[in-house]
Coordinates of C-alpha atoms and ligand atoms in Angstrom, one line a residue:
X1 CA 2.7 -26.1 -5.3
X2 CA -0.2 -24.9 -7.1
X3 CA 0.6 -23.1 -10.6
X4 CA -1.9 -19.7 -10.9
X5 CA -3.6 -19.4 -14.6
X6 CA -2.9 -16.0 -15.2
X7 CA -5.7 -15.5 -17.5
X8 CA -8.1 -15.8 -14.6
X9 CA -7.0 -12.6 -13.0
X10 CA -8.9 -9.2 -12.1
X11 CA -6.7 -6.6 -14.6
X12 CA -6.2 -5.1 -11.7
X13 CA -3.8 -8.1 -10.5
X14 CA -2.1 -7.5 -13.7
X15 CA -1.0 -3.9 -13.3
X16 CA 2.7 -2.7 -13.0
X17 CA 3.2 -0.4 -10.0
X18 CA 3.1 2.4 -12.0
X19 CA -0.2 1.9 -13.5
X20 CA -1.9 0.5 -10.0
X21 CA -0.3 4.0 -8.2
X22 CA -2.2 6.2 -10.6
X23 CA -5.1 4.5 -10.2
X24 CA -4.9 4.4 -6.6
X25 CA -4.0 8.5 -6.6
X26 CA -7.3 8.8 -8.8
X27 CA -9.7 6.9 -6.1
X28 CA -7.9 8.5 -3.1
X29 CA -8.9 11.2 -4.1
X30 CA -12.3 10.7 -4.5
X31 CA -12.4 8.9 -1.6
X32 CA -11.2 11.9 0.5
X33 CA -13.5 14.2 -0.9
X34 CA -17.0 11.6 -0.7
X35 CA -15.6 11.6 2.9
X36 CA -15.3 15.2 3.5
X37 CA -18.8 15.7 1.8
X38 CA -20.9 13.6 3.3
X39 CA -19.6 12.3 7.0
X40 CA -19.7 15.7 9.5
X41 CA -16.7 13.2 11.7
X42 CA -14.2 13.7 8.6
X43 CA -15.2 17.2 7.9
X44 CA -14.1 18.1 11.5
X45 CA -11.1 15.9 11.8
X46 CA -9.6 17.4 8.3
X47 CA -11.0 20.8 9.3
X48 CA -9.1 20.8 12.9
X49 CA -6.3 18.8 11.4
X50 CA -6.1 22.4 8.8
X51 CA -6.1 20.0 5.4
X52 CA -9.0 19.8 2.2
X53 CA -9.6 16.7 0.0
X54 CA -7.9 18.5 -2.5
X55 CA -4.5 19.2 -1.3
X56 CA -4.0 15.5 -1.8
X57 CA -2.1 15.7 -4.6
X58 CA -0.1 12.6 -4.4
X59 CA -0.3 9.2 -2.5
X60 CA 2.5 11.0 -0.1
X61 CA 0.3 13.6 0.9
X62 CA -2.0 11.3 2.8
X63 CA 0.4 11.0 5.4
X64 CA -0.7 14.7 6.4
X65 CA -4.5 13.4 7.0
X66 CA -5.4 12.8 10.7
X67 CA -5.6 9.0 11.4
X68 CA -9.2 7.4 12.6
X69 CA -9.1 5.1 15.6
X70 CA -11.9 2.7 17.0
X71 CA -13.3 5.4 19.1
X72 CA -13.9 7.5 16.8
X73 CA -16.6 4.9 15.3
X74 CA -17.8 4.1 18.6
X75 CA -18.1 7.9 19.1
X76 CA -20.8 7.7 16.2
X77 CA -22.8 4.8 16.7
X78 CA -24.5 3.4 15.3
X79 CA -24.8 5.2 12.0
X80 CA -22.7 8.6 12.0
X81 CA -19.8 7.4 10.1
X82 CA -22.0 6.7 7.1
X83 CA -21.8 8.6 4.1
X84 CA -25.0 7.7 1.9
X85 CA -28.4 8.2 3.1
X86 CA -29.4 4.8 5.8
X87 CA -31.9 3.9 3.0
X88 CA -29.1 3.3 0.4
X89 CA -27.1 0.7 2.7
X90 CA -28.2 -2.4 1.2
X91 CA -26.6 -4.4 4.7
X92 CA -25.4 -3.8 8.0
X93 CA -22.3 -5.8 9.8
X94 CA -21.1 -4.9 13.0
X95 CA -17.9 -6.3 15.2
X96 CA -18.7 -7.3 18.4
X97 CA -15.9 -5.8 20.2
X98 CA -15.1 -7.0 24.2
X99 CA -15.6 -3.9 25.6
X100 CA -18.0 -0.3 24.7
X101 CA -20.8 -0.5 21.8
X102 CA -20.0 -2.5 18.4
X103 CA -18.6 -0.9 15.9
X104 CA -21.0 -0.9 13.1
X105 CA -20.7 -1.0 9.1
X106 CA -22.6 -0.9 6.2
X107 CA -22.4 -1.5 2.4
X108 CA -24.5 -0.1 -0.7
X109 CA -25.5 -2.6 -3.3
X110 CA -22.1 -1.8 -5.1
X111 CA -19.6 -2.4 -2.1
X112 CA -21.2 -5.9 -1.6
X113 CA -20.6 -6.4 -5.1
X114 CA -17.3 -5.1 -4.6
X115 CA -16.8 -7.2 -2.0
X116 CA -17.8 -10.1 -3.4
X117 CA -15.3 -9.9 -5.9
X118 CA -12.8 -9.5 -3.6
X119 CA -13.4 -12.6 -1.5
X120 CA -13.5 -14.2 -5.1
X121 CA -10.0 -12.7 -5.6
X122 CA -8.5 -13.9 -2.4
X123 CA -10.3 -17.7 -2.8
X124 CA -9.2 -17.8 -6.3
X125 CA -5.5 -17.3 -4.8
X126 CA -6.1 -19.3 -2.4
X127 CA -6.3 -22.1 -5.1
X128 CA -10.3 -22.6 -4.8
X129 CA -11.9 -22.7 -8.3
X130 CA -15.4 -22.4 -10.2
X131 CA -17.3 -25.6 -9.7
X132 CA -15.7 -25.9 -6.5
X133 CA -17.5 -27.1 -3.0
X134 CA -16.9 -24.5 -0.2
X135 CA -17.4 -25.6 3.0
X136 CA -18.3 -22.3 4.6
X137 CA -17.4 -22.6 8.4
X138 CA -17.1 -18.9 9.6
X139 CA -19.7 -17.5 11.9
X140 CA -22.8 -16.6 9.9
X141 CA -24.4 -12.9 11.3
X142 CA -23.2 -9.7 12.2
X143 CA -19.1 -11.0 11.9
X144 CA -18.5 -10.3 8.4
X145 CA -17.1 -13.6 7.8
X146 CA -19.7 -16.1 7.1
X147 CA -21.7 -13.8 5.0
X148 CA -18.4 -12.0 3.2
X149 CA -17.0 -15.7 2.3
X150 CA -20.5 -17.0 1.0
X151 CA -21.1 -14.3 -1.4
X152 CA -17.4 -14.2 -2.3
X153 CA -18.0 -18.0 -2.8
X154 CA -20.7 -17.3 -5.3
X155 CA -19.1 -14.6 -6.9
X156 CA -16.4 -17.1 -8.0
X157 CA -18.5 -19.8 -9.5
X158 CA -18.1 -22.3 -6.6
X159 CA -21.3 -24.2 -4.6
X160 CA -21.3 -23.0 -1.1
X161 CA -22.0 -25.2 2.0
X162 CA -23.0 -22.6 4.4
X163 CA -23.2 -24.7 7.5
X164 CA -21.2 -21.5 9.8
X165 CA -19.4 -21.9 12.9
X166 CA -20.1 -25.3 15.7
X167 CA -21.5 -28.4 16.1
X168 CA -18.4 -30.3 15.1
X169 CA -20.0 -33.3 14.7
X170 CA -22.3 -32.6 11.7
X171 CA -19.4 -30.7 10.3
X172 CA -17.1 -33.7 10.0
X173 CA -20.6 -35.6 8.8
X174 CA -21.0 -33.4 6.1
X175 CA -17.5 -33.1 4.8
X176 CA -17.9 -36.7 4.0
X177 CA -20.8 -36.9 2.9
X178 CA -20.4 -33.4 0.5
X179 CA -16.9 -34.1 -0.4
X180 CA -16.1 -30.3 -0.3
X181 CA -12.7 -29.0 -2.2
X182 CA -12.1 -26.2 0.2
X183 CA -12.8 -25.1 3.5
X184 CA -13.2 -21.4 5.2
X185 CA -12.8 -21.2 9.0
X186 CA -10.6 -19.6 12.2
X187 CA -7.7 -21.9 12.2
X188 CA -8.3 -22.9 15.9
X189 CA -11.7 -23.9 14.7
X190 CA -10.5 -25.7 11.6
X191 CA -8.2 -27.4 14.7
X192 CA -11.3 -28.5 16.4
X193 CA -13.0 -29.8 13.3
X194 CA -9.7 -32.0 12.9
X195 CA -10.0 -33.1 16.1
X196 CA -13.1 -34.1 16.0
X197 CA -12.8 -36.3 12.8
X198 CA -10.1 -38.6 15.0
X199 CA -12.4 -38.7 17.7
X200 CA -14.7 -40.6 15.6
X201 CA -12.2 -42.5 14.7
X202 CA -12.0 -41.0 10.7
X203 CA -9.0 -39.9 9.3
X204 CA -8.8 -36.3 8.5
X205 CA -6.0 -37.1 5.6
X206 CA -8.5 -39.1 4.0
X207 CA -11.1 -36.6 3.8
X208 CA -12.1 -34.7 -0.1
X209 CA -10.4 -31.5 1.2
X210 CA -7.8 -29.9 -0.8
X211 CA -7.4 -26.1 0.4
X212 CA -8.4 -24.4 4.0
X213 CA -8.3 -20.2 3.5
X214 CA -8.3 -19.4 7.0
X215 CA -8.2 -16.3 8.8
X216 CA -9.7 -13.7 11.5
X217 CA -7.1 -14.8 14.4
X218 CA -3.3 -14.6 14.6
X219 CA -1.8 -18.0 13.6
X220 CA 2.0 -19.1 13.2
X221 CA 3.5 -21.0 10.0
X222 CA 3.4 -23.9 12.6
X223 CA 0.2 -24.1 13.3
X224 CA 0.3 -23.8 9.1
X225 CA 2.3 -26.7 9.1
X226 CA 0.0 -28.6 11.7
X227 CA -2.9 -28.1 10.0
X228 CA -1.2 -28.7 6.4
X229 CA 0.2 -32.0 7.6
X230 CA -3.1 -33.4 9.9
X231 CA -5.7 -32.6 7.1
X232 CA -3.6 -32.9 3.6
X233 CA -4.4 -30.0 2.4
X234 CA -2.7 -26.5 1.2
X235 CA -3.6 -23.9 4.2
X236 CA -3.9 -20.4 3.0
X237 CA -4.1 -17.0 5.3
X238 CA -7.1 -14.5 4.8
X239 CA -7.0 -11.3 6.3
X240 CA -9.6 -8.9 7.0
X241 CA -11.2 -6.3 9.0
X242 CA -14.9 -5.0 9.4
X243 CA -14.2 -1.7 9.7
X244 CA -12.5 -1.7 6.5
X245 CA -14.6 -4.3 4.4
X246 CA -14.6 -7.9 6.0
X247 CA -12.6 -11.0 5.0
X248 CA -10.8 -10.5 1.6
X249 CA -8.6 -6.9 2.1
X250 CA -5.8 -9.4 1.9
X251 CA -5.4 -12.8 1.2
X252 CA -2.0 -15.0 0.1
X253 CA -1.6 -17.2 -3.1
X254 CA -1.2 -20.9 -2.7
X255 CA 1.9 -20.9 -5.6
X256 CA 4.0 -18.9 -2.7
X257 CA 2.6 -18.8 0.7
X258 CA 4.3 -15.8 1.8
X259 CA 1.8 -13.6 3.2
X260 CA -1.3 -12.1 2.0
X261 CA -0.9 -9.9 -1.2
X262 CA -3.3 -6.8 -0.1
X263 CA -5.7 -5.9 -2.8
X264 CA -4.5 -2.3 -3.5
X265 CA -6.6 -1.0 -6.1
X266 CA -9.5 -1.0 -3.3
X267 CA -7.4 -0.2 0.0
X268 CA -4.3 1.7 0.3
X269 CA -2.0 0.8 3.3
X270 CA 0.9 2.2 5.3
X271 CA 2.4 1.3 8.1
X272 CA 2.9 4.1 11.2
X273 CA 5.3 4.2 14.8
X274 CA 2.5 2.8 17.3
X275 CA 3.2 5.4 19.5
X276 CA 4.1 8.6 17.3
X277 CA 2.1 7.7 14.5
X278 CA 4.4 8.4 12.1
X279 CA 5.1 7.1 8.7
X280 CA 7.2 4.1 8.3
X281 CA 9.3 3.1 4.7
X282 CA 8.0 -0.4 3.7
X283 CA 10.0 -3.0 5.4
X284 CA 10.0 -1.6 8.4
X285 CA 7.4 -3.2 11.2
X286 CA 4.8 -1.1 12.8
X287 CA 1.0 -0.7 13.0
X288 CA -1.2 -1.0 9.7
X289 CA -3.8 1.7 8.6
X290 CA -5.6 1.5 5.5
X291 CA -7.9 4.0 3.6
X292 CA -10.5 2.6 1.5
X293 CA -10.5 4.5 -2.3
X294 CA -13.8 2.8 -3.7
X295 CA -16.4 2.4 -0.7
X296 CA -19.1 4.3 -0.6
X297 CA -21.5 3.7 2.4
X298 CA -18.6 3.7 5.3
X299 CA -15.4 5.2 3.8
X300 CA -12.4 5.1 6.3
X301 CA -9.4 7.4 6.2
X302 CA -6.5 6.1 7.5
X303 CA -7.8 3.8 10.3
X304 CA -4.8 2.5 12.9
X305 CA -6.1 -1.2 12.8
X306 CA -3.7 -2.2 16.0
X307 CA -2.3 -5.2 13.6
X308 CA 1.2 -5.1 13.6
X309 CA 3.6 -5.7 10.3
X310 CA 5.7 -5.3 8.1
X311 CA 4.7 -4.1 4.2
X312 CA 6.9 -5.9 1.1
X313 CA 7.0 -6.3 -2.3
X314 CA 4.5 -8.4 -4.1
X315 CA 5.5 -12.0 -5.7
X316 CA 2.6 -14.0 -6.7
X317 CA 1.3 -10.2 -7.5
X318 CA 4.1 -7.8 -8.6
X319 CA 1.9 -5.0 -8.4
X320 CA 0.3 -5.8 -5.1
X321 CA 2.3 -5.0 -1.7
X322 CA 2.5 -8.5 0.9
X323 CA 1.6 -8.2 4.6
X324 CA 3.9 -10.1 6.6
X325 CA 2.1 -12.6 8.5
X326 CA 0.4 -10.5 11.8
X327 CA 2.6 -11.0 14.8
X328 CA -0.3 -9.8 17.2
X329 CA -2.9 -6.9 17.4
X330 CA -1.4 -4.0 19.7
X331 CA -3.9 -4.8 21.8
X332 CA -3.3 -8.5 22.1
X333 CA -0.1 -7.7 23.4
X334 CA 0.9 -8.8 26.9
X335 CA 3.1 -7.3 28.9
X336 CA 4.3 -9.0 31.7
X337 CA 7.0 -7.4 34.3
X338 CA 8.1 -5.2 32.0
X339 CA 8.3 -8.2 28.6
X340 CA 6.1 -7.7 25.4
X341 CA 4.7 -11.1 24.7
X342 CA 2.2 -12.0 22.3
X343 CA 0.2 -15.0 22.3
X344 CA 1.9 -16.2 18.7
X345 CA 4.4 -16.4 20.4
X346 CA 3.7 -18.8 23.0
X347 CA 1.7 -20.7 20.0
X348 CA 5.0 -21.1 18.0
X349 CA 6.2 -22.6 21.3
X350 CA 3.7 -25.1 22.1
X351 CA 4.0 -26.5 18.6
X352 CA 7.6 -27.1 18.6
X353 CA 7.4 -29.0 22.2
X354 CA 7.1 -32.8 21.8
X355 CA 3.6 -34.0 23.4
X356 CA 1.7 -30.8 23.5
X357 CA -1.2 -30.3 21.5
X358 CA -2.1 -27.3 20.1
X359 CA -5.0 -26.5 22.6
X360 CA -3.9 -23.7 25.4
X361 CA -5.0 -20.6 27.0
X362 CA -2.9 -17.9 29.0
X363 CA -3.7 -17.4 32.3
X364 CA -2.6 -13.6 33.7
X365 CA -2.8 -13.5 37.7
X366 CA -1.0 -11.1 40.4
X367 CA 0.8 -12.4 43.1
X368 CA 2.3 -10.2 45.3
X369 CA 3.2 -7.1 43.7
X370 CA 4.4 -9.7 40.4
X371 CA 2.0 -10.3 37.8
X372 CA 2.7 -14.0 36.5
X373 CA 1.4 -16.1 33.4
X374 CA 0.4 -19.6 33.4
X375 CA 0.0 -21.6 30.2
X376 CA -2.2 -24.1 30.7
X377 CA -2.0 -26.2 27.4
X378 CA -3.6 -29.9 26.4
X379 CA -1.1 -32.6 26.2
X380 CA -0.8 -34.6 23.3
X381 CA -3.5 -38.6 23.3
X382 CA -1.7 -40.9 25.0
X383 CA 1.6 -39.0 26.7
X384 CA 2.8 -40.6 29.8
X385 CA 3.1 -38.7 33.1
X386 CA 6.6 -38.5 33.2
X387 CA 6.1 -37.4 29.3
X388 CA 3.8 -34.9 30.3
X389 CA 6.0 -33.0 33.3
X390 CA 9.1 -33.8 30.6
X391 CA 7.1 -31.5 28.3
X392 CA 6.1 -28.8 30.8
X393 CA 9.7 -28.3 31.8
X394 CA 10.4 -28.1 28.3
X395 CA 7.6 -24.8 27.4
X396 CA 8.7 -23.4 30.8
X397 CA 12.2 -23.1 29.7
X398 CA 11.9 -22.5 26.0
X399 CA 9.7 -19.4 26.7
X400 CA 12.3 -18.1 29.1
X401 CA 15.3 -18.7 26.5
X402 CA 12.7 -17.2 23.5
X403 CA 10.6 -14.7 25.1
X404 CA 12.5 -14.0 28.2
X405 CA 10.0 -14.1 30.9
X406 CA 9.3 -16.9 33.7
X407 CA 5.9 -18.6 33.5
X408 CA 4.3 -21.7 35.1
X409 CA 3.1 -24.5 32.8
X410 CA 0.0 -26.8 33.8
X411 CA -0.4 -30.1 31.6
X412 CA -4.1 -30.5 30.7
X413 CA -6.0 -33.8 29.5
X414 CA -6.7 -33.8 25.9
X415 CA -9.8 -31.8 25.1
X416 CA -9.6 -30.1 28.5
X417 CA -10.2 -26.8 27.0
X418 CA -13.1 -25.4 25.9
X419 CA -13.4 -25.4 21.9
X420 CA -14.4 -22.0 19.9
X421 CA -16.2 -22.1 17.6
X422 CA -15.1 -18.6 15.7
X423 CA -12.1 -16.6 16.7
X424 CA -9.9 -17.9 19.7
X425 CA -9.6 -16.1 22.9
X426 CA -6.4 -16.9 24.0
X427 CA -5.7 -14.6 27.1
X428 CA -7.4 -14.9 30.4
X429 CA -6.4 -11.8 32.7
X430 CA -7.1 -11.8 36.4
X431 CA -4.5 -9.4 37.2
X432 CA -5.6 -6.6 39.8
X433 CA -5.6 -3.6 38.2
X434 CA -4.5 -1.2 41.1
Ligands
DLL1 O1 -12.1 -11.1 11.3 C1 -12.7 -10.5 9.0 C2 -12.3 -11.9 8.5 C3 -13.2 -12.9 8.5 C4 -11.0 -12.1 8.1 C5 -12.8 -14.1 8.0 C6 -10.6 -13.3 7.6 C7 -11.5 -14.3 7.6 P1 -13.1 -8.6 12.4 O2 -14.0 -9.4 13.2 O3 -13.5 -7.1 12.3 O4 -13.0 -9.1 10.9 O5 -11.7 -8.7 13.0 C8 -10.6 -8.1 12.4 O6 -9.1 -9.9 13.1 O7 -7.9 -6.6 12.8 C9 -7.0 -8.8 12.9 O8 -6.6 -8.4 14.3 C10 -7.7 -10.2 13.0 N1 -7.4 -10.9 11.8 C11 -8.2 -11.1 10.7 N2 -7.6 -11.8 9.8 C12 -6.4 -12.2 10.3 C13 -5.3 -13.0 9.8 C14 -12.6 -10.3 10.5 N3 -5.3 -13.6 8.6 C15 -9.3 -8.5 13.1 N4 -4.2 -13.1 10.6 C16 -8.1 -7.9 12.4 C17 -4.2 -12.4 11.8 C18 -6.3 -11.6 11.5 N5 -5.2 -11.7 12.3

């Protein structure tokens, strides 16, 4: 475990509750009211939903302001939801979204700087350092996270690589011949990249690499341990969203590893019922919606991010709420005769069965009336067939005993599946849609 010099903190990393709650009541409040000023979508909503800026007069009382969802920015694209003049946004990032326009964002000159010091934040928790070598493997361009984790990188004194996401090959070429300390990526990419160095016959344990903050996908504490074990390294979660900044809302500190400590001094979180939208106590799993208190090109008031956990009490931070590891995205979420399933789910399953590797994709078909999933996962180099039908009885019947539904299992050569080279897309749905 890696010991945090306290010294090296933001002061805002320092601050007992008391004193981060005051702050945050302060900012909230501007934040409401640069909202209500200046985008005509937040004068309506609080106008229709009967409340003012100023009848916030505690963190409590934001639970009476109407929640934003995804339409609503795709309502105003490209540019409605900003709240400075076009000329003053200094960059422009946009999520690509499967379906309906992109959502798009954009900074001023201070929220990159802001943001910047963020990503420093989360790396420096992660357990990267000034003088570092970042090996910068998230998508360079309108996804937020090549371009949020270089300047981040910068921001904290360490020498970026910023080679983005694919061709594996020159990735593992250059992480031997760099010697990078850390490395940013998807962890399904970070997988590939792994892969890819005992293809050529390297191995990965021997590489320079010390720390992997990974992030922008739903991964399980086994796929943590996979990664931990095949590379040597410490792997640390990251989580962000465009709509609220970009990687670094959240990230987790090496010393404990228990989920990402969300920087509260610059985004204020709650947790709400999916389906009522009300307020749940911390500790209690549900949705997460955030309002931003210090951006000023794209505010966001209370925007239902579909991620689902559970808010607790900061450790490595004690001022800073924790996320519980995301179990899905509401929208992720399967359901299959009548079963919730999430694809973590099946992930924490495939890792725990002996001879799969941890390469697979959900297939969602109808037959019949039924809808019915197949998991069509790589088997481990060098299984035997018997080995291999051993392990596909084995997924079939641990997802019945775990999830409780009945789903076929097809055993695919290693590196049957296509790689990403960004975020995974687990779920393939055929069903009819009647
Ligand atoms: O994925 C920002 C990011 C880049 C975060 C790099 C971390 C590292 P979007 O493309 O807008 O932004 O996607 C945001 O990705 O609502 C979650 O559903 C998911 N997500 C992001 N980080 C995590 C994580 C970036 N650590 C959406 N664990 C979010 C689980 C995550 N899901």
């Amino acid at each position: 475990m890696m010991a945090e010099l306290t010294e090296l903190l933001d002061v805002s990393e320092r601050m007992s509750i008391d004193e981060l709650r005051e702050l945050q009541l302060t900012r909230l409040r501007w934040s409401l009211a640069h909202a209500y000023r200046n985008v005509p979508f937040y004068r309506a909503s609080f106008d229709a939903a009967g409340v003012r800026p100023e009848d916030c007069r505690s963190l409590a009382d934001l639970a009476h302001f109407p929640t934003t969802g995804k339409a609503d920015l795709r309502a105003n694209y490209p540019f409605g939801m900003f709240a400075v003049p076009r000329a003053r946004v200094r960059r422009i990032h946009a999520s690509s979204g499967t379906t309906g326009a992109p959502t798009v964002v954009g900074y001023t000159e201070k929220d990159l700087a802001d943001w910047a010091r963020l990503v420093a934040r989360s790396l420096r928790a992660a357990g990267v350092r000034p003088g570092d070598l970042v090996h910068n493997a998230y998508g360079y361009g309108l996804f937020t996270g090549g371009l949020g984790a270089h300047a981040g990188a910068e921001a904290l004194g360490a020498t970026v690589v910023p080679i983005s996401g694919g061709m594996t090959p020159r990735q593992v070429r250059l992480i031997q011949d760099f010697r990078p300390d850390a490395v940013l990526a998807t962890p399904s990419y970070l997988l590939t990249i792994i892969d890819e160095f005992e293809r050529s016959g390297l191995d990965p344990r021997g590489c320079s690499l010390r720390v992997g903050v990974l992030g922008a996908e739903p991964w399980t504490e086994r796929m943590r341990a996979e990664i931990e074990e095949r590379l040597g390294i410490d792997a640390v979660d990251i989580y962000g969203l465009s709509e609220v900044m970009g990687p670094g809302v959240a990230c987790e500190s090496v010393a404990t590893k228990d989920g990402p400590h969300i920087w509260e001094d610059h985004f204020y979180p709650e947790v709400i019922d999916p389906s009522s939208g009300a307020p749940r106590p911390d500790g209690e799993s549900g949705e997460l919606v955030f309002t931003s208190l210090t951006k000023e090109a794209f505010p966001i008031i209370r925007y239902r991010t579909r991620d689902l956990t559970t808010l607790r009490p900061g450790t490595a931070r004690p001022g800073m709420r924790r996320m519980e590891r995301i179990t899905g995205r509401s929208d992720d979420m399967i359901i299959l005769r009548g079963v919730n399933v999430f694809p973590t789910q099946l992930e924490e399953i495939v890792l725990r069965t002996a001879g799969l590797a941890p390469h697979f994709e959900l297939v969602l078909t109808t037959t019949g009336r039924l809808d019915a999933m197949a998991v069509r996962v790589e088997a481990r180099a060098g299984l035997s067939p018997e080995a291999r039908s051993a392990a596909g009885a084995a997924l079939v019947h641990a997802v019945k005993e775990t999830v409780g539904v009945s789903v076929t299992c097809e055993i695919l050569d290693p590196a049957a599946l296509e790689r990403s080279a960004g975020k995974i897309q687990r779920v393939i749905d055929r069903r009819e849609r009647l």
